[in-house]
mmCIF file of N, CA and C in Angstrom:
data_model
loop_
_atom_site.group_PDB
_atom_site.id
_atom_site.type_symbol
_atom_site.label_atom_id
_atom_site.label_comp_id
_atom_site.label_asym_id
_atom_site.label_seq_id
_atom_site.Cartn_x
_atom_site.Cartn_y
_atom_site.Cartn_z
ATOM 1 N N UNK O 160 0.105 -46.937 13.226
ATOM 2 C CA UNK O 160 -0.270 -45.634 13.754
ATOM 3 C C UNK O 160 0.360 -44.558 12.869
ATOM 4 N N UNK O 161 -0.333 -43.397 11.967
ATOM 5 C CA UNK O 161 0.413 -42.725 10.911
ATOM 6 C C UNK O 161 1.150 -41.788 12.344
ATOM 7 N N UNK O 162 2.093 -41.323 11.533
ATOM 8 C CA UNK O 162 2.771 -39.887 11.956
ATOM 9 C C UNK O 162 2.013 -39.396 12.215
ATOM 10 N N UNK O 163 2.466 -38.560 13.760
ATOM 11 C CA UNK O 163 2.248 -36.862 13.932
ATOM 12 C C UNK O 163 2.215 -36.043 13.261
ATOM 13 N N UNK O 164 1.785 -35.120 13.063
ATOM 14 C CA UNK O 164 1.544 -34.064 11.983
ATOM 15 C C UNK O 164 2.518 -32.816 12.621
ATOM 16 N N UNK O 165 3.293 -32.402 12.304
ATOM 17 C CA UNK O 165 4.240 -31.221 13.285
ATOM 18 C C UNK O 165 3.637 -29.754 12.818
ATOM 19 N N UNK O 166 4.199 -28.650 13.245
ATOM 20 C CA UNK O 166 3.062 -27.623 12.317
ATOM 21 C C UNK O 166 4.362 -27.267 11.500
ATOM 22 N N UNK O 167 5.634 -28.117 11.633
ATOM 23 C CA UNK O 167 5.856 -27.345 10.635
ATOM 24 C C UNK O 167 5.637 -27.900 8.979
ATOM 25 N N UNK O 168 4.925 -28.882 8.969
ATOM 26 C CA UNK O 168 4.335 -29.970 7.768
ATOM 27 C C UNK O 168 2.969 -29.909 7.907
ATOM 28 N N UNK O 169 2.095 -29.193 8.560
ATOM 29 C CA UNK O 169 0.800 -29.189 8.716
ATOM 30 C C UNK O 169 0.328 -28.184 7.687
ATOM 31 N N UNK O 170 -0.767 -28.410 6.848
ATOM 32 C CA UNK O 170 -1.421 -27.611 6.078
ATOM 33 C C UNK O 170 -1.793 -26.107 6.925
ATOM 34 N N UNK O 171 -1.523 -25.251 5.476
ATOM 35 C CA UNK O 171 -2.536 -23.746 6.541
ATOM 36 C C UNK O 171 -3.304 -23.812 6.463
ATOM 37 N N UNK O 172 -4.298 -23.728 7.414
ATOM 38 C CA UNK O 172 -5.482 -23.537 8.467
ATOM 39 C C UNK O 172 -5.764 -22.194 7.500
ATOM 40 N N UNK O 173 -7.467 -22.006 7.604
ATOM 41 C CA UNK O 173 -8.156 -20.943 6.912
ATOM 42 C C UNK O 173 -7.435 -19.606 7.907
ATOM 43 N N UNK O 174 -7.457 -19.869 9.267
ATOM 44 C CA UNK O 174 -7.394 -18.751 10.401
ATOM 45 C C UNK O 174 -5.707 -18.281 9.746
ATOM 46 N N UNK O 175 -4.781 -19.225 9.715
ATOM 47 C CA UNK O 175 -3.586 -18.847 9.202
ATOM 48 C C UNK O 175 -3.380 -18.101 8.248
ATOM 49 N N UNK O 176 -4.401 -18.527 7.207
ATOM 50 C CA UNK O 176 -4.234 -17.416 5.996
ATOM 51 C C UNK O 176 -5.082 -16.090 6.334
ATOM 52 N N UNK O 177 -5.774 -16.396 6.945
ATOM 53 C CA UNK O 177 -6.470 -14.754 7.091
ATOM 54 C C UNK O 177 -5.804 -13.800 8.130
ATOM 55 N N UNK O 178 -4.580 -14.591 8.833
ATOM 56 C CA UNK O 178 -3.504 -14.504 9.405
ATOM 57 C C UNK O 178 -2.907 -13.112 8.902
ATOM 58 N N UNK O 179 -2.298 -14.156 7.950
ATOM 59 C CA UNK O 179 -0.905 -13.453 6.532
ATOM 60 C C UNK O 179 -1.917 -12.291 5.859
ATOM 61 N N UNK O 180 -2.933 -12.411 5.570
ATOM 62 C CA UNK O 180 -3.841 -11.639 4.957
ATOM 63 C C UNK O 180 -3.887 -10.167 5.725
ATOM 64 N N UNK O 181 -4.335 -10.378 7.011
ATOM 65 C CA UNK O 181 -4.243 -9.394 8.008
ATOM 66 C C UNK O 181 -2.879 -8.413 7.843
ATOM 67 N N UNK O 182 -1.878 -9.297 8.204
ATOM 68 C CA UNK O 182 -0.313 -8.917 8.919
ATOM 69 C C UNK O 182 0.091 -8.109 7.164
ATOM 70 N N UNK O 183 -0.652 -8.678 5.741
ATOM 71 C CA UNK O 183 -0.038 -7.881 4.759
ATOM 72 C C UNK O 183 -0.865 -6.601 4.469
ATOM 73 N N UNK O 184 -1.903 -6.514 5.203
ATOM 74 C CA UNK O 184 -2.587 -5.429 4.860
ATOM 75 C C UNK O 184 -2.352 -4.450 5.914
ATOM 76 N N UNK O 185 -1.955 -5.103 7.599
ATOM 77 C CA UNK O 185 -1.401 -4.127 7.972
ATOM 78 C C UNK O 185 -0.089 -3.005 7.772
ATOM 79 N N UNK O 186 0.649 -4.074 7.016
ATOM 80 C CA UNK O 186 2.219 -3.511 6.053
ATOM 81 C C UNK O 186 1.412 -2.398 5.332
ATOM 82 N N UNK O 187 0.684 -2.585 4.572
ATOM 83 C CA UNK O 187 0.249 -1.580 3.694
ATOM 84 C C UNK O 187 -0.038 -0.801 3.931
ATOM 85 N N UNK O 188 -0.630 -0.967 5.426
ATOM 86 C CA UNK O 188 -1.742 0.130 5.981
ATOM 87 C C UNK O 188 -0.663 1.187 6.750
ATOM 88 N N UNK O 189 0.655 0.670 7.231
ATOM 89 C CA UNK O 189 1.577 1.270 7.769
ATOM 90 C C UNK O 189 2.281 2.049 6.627
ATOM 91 N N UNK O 190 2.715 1.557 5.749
ATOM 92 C CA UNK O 190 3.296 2.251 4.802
ATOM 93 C C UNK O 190 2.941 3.492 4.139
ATOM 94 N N UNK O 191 1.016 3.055 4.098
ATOM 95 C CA UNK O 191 0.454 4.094 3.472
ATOM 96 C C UNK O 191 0.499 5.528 4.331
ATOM 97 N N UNK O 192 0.229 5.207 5.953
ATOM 98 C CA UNK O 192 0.634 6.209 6.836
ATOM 99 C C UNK O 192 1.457 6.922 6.379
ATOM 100 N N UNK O 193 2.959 6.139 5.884
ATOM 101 C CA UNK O 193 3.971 7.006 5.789
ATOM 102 C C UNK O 193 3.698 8.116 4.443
ATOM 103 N N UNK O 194 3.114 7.473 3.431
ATOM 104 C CA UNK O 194 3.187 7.786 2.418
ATOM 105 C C UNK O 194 2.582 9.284 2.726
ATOM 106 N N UNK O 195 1.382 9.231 3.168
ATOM 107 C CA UNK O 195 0.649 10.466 3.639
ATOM 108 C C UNK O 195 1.066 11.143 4.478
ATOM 109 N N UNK O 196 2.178 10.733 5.814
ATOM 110 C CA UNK O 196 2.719 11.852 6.394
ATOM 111 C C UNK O 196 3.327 12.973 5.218
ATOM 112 N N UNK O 197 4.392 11.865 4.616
ATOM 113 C CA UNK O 197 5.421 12.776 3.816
ATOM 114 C C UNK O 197 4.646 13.755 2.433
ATOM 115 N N UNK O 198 3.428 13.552 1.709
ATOM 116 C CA UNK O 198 2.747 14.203 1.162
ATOM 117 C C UNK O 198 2.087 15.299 1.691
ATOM 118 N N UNK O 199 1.671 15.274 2.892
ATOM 119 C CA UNK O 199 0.760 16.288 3.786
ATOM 120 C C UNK O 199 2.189 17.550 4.038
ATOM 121 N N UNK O 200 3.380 17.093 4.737
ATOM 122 C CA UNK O 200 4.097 17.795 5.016
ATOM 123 C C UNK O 200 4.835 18.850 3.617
ATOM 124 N N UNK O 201 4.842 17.498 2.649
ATOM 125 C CA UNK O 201 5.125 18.793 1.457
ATOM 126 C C UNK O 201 3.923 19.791 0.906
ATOM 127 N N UNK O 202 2.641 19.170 0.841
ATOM 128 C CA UNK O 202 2.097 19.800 0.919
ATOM 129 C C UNK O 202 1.798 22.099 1.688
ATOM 130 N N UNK O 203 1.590 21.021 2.859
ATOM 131 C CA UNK O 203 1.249 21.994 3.663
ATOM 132 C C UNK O 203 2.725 22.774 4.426
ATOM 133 N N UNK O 204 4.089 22.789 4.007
ATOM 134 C CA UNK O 204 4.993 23.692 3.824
ATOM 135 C C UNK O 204 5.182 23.749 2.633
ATOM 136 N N UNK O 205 4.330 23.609 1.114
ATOM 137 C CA UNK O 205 4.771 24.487 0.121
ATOM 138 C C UNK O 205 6.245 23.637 -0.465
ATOM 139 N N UNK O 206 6.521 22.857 -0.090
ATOM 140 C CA UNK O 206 7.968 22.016 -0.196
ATOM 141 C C UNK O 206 7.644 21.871 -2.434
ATOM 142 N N UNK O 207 8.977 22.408 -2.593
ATOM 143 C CA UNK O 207 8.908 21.894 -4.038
ATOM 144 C C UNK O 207 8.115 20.994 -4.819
ATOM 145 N N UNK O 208 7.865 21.236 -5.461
ATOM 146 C CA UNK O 208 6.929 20.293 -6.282
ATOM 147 C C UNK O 208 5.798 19.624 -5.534
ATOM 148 N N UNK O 209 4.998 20.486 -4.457
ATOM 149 C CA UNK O 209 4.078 20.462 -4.029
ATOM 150 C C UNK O 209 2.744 19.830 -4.836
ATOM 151 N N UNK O 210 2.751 21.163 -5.706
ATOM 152 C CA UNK O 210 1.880 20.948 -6.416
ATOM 153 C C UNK O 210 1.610 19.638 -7.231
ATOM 154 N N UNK O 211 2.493 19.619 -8.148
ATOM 155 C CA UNK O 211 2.568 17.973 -8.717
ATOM 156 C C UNK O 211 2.465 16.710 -7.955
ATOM 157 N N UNK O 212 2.682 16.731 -7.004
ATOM 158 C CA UNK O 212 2.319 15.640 -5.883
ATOM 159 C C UNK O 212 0.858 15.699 -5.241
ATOM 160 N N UNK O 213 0.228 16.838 -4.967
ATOM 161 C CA UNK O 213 -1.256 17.054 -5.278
ATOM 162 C C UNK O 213 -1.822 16.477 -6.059
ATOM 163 N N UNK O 214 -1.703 16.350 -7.521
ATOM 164 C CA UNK O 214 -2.437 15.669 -8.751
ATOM 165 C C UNK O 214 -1.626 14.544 -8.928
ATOM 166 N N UNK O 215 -0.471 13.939 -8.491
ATOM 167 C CA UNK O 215 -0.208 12.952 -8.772
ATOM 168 C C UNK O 215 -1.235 12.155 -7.954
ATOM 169 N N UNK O 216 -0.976 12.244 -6.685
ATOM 170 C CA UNK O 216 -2.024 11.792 -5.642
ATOM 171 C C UNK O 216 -3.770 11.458 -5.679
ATOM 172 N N UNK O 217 -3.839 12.547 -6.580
ATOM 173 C CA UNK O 217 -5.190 12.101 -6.868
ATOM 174 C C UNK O 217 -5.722 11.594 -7.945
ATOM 175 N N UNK O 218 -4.562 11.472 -9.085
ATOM 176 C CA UNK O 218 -4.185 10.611 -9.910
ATOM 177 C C UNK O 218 -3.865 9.373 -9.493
ATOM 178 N N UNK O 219 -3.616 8.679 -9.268
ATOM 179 C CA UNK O 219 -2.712 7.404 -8.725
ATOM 180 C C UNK O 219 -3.789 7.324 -7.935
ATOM 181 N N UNK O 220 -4.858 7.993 -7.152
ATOM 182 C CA UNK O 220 -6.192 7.020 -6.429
ATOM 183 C C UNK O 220 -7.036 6.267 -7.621
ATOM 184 N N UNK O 221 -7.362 7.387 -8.336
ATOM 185 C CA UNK O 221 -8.288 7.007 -9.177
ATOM 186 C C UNK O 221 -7.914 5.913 -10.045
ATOM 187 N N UNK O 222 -6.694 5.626 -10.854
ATOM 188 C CA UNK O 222 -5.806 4.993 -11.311
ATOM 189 C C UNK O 222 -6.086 3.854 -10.646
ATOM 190 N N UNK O 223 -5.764 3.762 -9.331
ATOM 191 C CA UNK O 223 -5.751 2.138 -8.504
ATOM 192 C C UNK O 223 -7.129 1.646 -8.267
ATOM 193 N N UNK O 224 -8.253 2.961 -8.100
ATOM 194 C CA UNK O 224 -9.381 2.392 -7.920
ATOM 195 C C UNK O 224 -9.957 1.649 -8.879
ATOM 196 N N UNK O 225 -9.959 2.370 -10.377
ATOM 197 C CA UNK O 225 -9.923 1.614 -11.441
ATOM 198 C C UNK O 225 -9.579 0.201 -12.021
ATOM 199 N N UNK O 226 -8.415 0.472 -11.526
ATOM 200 C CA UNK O 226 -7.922 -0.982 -11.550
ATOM 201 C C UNK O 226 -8.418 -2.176 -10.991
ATOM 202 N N UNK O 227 -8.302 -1.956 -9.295
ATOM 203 C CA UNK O 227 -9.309 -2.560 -8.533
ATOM 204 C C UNK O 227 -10.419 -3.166 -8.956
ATOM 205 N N UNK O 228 -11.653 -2.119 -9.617
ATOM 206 C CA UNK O 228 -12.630 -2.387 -9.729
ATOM 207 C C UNK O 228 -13.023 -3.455 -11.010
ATOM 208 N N UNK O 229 -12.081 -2.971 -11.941
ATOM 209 C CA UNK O 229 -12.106 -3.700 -13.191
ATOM 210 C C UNK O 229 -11.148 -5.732 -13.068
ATOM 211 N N UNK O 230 -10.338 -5.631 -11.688
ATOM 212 C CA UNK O 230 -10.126 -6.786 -11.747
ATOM 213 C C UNK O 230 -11.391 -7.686 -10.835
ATOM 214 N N UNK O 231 -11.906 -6.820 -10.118
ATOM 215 C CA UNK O 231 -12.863 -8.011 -9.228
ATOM 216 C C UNK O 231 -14.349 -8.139 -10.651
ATOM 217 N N UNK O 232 -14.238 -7.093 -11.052
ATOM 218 C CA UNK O 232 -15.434 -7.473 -12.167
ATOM 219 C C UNK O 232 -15.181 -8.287 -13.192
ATOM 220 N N UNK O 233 -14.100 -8.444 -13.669
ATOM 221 C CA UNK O 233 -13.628 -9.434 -14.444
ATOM 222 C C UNK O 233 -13.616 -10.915 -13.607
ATOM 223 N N UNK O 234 -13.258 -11.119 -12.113
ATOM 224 C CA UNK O 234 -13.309 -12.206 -11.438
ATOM 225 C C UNK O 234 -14.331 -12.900 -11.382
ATOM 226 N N UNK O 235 -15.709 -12.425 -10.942
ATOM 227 C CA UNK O 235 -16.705 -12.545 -11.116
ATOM 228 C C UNK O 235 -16.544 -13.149 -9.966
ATOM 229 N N UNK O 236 -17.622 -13.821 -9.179
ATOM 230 C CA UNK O 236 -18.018 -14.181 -7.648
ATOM 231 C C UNK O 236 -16.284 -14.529 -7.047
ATOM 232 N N UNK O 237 -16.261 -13.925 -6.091
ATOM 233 C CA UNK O 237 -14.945 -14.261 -5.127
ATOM 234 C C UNK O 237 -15.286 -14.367 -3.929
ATOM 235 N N UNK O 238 -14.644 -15.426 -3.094
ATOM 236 C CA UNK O 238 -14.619 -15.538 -2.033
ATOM 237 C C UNK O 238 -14.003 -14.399 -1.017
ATOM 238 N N UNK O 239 -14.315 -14.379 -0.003
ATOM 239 C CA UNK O 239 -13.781 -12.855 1.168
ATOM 240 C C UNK O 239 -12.354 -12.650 0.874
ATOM 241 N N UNK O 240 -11.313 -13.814 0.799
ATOM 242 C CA UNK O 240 -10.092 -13.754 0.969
ATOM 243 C C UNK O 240 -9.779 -13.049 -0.426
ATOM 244 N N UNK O 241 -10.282 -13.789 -1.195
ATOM 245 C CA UNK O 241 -10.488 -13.632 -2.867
ATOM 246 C C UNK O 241 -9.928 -12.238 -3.007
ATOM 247 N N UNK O 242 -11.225 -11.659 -2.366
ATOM 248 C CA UNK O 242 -11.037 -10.252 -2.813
ATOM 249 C C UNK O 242 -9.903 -9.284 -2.005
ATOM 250 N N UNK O 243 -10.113 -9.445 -1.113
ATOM 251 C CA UNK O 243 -8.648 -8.933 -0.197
ATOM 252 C C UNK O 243 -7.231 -9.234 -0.429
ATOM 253 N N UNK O 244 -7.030 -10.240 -1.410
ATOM 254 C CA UNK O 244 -5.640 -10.601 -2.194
ATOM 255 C C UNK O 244 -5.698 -9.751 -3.056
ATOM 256 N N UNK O 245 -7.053 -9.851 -4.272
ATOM 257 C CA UNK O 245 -6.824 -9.020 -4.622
ATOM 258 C C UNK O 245 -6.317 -7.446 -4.798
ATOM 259 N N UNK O 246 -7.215 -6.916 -3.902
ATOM 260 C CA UNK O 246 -6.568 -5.847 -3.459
ATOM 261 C C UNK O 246 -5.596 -5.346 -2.910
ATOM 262 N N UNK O 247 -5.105 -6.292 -2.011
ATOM 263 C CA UNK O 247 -3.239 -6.203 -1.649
ATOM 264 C C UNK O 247 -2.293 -6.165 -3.089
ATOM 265 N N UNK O 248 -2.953 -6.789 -4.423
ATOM 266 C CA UNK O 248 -1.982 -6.862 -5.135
ATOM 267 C C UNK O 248 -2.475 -5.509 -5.992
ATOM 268 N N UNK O 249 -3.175 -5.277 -5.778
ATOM 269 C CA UNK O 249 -3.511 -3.533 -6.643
ATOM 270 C C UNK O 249 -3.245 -3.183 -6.050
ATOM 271 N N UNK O 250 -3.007 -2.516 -4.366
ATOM 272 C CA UNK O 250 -2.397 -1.308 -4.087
ATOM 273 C C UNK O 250 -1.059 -1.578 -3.136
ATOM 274 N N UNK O 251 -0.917 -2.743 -2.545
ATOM 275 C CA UNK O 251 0.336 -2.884 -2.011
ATOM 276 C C UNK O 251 1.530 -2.367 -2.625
ATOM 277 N N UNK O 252 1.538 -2.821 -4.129
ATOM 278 C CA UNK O 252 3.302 -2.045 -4.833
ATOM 279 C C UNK O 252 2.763 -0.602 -5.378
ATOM 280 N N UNK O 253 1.650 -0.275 -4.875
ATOM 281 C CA UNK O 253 2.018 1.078 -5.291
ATOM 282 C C UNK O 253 1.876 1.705 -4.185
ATOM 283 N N UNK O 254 1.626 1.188 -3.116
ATOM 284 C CA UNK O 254 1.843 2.325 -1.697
ATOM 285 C C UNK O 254 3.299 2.106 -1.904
ATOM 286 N N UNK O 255 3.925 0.770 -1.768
ATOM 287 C CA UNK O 255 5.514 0.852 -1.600
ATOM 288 C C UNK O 255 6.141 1.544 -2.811
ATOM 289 N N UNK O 256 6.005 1.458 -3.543
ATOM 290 C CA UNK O 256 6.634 2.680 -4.522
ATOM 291 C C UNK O 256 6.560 3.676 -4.430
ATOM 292 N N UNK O 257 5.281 4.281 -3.946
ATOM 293 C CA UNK O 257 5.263 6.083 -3.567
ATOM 294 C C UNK O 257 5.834 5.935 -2.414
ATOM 295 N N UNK O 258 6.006 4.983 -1.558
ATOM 296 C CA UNK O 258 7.149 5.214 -0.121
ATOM 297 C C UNK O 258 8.232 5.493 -0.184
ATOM 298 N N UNK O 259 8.651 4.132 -1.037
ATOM 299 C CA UNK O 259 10.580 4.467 -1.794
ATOM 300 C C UNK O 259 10.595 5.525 -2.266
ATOM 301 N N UNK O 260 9.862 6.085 -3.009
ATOM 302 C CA UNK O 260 10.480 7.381 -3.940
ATOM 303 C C UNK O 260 9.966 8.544 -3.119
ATOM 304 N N UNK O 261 9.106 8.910 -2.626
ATOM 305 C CA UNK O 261 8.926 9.756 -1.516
ATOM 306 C C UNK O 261 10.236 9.928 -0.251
ATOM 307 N N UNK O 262 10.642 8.811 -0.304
ATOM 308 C CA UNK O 262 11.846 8.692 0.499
ATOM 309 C C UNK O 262 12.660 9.343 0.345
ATOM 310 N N UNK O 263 13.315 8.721 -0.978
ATOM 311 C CA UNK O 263 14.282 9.503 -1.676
ATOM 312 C C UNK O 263 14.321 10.826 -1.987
ATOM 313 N N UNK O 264 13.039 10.981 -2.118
ATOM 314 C CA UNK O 264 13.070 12.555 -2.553
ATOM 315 C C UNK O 264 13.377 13.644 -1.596
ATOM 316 N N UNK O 265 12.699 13.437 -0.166
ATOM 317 C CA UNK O 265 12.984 13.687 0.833
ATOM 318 C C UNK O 265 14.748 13.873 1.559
ATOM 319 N N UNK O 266 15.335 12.164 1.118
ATOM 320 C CA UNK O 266 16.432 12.259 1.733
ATOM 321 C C UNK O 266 17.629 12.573 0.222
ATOM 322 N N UNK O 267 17.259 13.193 -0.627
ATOM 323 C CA UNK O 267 17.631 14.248 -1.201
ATOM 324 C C UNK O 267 17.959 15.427 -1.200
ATOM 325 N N UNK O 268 17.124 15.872 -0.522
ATOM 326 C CA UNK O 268 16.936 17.436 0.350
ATOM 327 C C UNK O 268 15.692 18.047 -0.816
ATOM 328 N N UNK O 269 14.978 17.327 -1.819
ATOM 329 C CA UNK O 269 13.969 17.877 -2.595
ATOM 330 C C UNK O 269 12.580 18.528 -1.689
ATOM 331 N N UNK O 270 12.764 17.583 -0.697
ATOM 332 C CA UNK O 270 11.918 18.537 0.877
ATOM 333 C C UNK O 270 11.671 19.221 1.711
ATOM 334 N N UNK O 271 13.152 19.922 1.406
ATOM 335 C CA UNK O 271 13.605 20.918 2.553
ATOM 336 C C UNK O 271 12.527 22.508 2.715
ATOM 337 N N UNK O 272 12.357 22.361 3.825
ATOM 338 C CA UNK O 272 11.303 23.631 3.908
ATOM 339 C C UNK O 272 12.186 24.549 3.856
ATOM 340 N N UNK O 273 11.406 25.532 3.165
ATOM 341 C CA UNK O 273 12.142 27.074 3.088
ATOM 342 C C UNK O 273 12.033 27.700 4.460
ATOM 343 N N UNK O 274 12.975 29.066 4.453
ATOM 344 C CA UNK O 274 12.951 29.398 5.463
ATOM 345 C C UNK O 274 13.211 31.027 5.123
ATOM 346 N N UNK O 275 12.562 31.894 5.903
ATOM 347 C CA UNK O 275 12.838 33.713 5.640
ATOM 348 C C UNK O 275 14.338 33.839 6.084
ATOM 349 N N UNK O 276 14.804 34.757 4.781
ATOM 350 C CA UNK O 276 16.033 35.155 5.655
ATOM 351 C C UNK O 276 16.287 36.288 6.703
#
């Protein structure tokens, strides 16, 4: 009679990976939130270097979309998951990098809204 299979020696299941797939795109999808709170707010109080974070922003879309597009065309037919890895790995480290450093910049005091005296 072979062994039981335990899950913790059991192969992942398709549902499992589309699992992890999910749970990393929701990371991203949370992060990116942040990313855009803290841009909107410098934004729209004028916060230092406003401006440059404007065109960085819309720099760094186009930039990733690019990227994006040029790796699934180079892939050529991909499966669903296929492509959704992909794309976690084009924009996942760069939402988390504009998070970290948005962070910092912030808990710098490079954010501090002005105020009338």
């Amino acid at each position: 009679m072979p062994a039981a299979t335990s899950p913790s020696n059991a192969p992942p299941t398709a549902a499992l990976h589309w699992l992890q797939l999910a749970s990393e795109a929701w990371w991203m999808w949370a992060e990116a939130s942040s990313v855009i709170a803290m841009r909107t707010a410098m934004i729209a109080f004028e916060r230092p270097g406003h401006g440059r974070e404007a065109e960085r922003m819309v720099i760094e879309k186009l930039a990733a979309a690019f990227s994006l597009s040029q790796r699934l065309a180079r892939a050529g037919p991909m499966a669903p998951e296929q492509v959704m890895q992909t794309m976690l790995a084009v924009y996942s480290p760069r939402v988390a990098a504009n998070r970290r450093r948005l962070t910092r910049r912030l808990q710098r005091g490079h954010g501090r809204v002005r105020t009338a005296s």
